[in-house]
């Protein structure tokens, strides 16, 4: 700015510009805090003549002052001060701008000599270097100076001015014109130590120039100010562009020039409302000069065409010649060799695993082998292989896991088997969720139901084994709460009796532990009755660890006190030495400082880091931390598996929390006591960072910090990795098939629940397709309304033929309704068979089963000769097999005959369709694919007839 004012044409300047030049020249001498000293400040003020101004921007206080030597009363200068930047709480993104109003109150000193006093000079120098006060923020209940915020400015704006004797507000006629300054938004990143601030010095320069010009020139001063600043910006851009050799970004240059053009338009608008006859010549000259500079530095008008041309040229260089065979042909020698090798390895793994697994699953005696079956060892990219592998794993868990655990616990390895079981479960869960679950959509409801039962079986067995151990006996009194688990049983799709019996046992087990009074393992670990606190309190080893940590904390505090005292003593010695010397700094000598000032600077730079205790002061919280560090491996494995199941389907998502063993100073003080592996899923975390990791941990100056401010208690919260549970509605959607037929798609809500939705079905009958009868629409939507009515509704459909039994959507509805487990009843004694839910109790009534058999047999007879209705055979087979699975043994004989009849009809249809394909003429070859699809569907029905459950 000083260079710009000097460069102005002497023949085309205003007299007021000499005042601005003098102000900038004096200002530049004292603005740098490193050069500002009391002698320099006094010398600069003494040089001021009547009519001069002197300003000073105090960055450390976010304030500015303006001193004016009054021409009429030169011995009574005028002083004003103001806050430069607004605090962040005021500066927020909004449509309305944030403004500061000027002029600010002006005070008149009784005597100019007060400005030259050493006391006031030292105050200003100290203000330039040291921030007096920041706004306060709180972390871990401790107040901290918010150093990322702009400092509080009232020490300069109010307190400093009131220290002058006899100071009064200037009541003389104020000729200054009021104006406003707009503040831009401030941006601050959460992880930064210092704030991003707009230039306070540039804001101060604009305010000072605007104040001087409006005070001396009145209203026209605003026009002069705007033109002067615009001229300076143009001069600055031109200088930068010249110095950079025309390398200034075109986009940045265009942005700046557009801003300058907008300023000129605003100035022309102001000129129309202000009388500027006295300065018309200067205004016109400067305006023309700015326009010429814009034309000179503006880029070529076709600059965008140049960019497009260069981009087009770059693209042409990478175009491929499609006429060359080498462009699109490649021998892929390495790829073929890799695929061949990978295929052979896969075959070896499959054959090896099949043998080992079959031998292991063939009899329970093979559980003597400590190895566990793994999914990944037999899986390739074929979905059929993945499904078969998962089914084998699920059968093994159901039939052999308990015996394997018993054998392993009695062996030398003992609870080491829990670690193997954890690896086994992680492998199984990852593969099962990838295969059964896909973005909240139903891919395999039966498979996903088996995954739920298999996971719960593993968790239950591990929980039972731990409860049998005397060390973990208290687990019997702690809850096992898995979000919405008890409600989920209703939606499981379980086609066989074994799964239904297992589901009922698991439901009863987890319902019993869901009602326990003590907290579960994944909630508040700081609760007084939490398992970890109880276990650690009873463990002599963990109590010794806690005592060792607390002893180390006391020793660290004594060391820190000694460090602070030594630093304070060193500070006092340096200051004593400095007081014995005289300041030798001169006006023209900037660097280096004199010996006295150097010593004072060294003393001010003496700082000591804070100390944060790595363990909570509360005993319960401290015990919880120790338990997390040193809990038994078998307990950690069980909790990790439980945590992963609760966090399905994405158990490895990041939680953006601070880990204790990654935070300072906890990582160095506690890591040596940690006995957990790095692969554990549930970790000791905190939702807040430690004080030592925040910007509040900056070293404290020993001269101004009390001893107690160097010590802080632990600021991390005692928490464990939070679970991220799937929404209940999303999991229900996974267990529910999706209707794709547009005729029935609007009734998806009716297939997803057994609640009474008949009113909604009737209300939406306007959506009924023209291809459906209204009675079919209502009958379809009402089929599942009331879980106790589903089988009665089916009986009615079989009797009245109210739904088309050869429709795929009807097959989906009936199959899902009959195979879904249904609502659970808490009272086991209320039913004939406790494992059979309320929705299927009718199948335990012989007379109801007789009615079903009669109607099913009639439908089989009707469709026996019509192999075109293959979907009818599928529906009847599903119904027959479901009834056979649940009904009493007294009706097994009749149902066996019905099962065999379904199989015989299916075999007959397949034979007839095969003959039709063989004897077909060339005119019907287009139907071959349809015939083959029918054979596949009928084959599925035949396979279902072999899934016969026999009572033991």
Coordinates of N, CA and C in Angstrom, one line a residue, residues 15 38 56 95 148 168 195 239 335 351 364 474 496 546 549 596 777 846 925:
X15 N -5.0 16.5 -2.2 CA -4.2 16.9 -1.1 C -4.3 15.9 0.1
X38 N 9.0 0.1 23.0 CA 8.6 1.3 23.6 C 9.3 2.5 23.0
X56 N -2.9 1.4 14.4 CA -2.1 0.2 14.8 C -3.1 -0.9 14.9
X95 N -27.9 -15.6 4.3 CA -28.1 -14.7 3.1 C -27.8 -13.3 3.4
X148 N -8.5 -21.2 18.9 CA -8.9 -21.2 17.4 C -9.9 -20.1 17.1
X168 N -12.2 12.0 27.9 CA -13.7 12.2 27.7 C -14.1 11.9 26.3
X195 N -7.3 -20.9 13.8 CA -8.4 -20.7 12.9 C -8.0 -20.1 11.5
X239 N 0.9 -5.7 -11.0 CA 2.2 -5.9 -10.5 C 2.5 -7.4 -10.3
X335 N -2.5 -64.5 -18.0 CA -3.9 -64.6 -17.4 C -4.4 -66.0 -17.6
X351 N -11.9 -81.3 -3.3 CA -11.9 -82.8 -3.0 C -11.4 -83.1 -1.7
X364 N -20.3 -88.5 15.4 CA -19.8 -87.6 16.4 C -18.5 -88.0 17.0
X474 N -21.1 -65.3 37.6 CA -22.0 -64.2 37.7 C -22.7 -63.9 36.4
X496 N -38.5 -77.1 8.3 CA -38.5 -78.4 9.0 C -38.7 -78.3 10.5
X546 N -4.0 -52.2 38.8 CA -4.5 -50.8 39.0 C -3.6 -50.1 40.0
X549 N -0.5 -48.9 38.3 CA -0.7 -47.7 37.4 C -0.9 -46.4 38.3
X596 N 19.2 -7.5 26.5 CA 18.1 -7.5 27.5 C 16.8 -8.1 26.9
X777 N -58.2 -59.9 -5.6 CA -57.4 -58.9 -5.0 C -57.6 -58.9 -3.5
X846 N -56.4 -83.3 14.6 CA -56.5 -84.4 13.5 C -57.7 -84.1 12.6
X925 N -41.0 -76.3 -32.2 CA -39.7 -76.2 -31.6 C -39.5 -75.0 -30.7

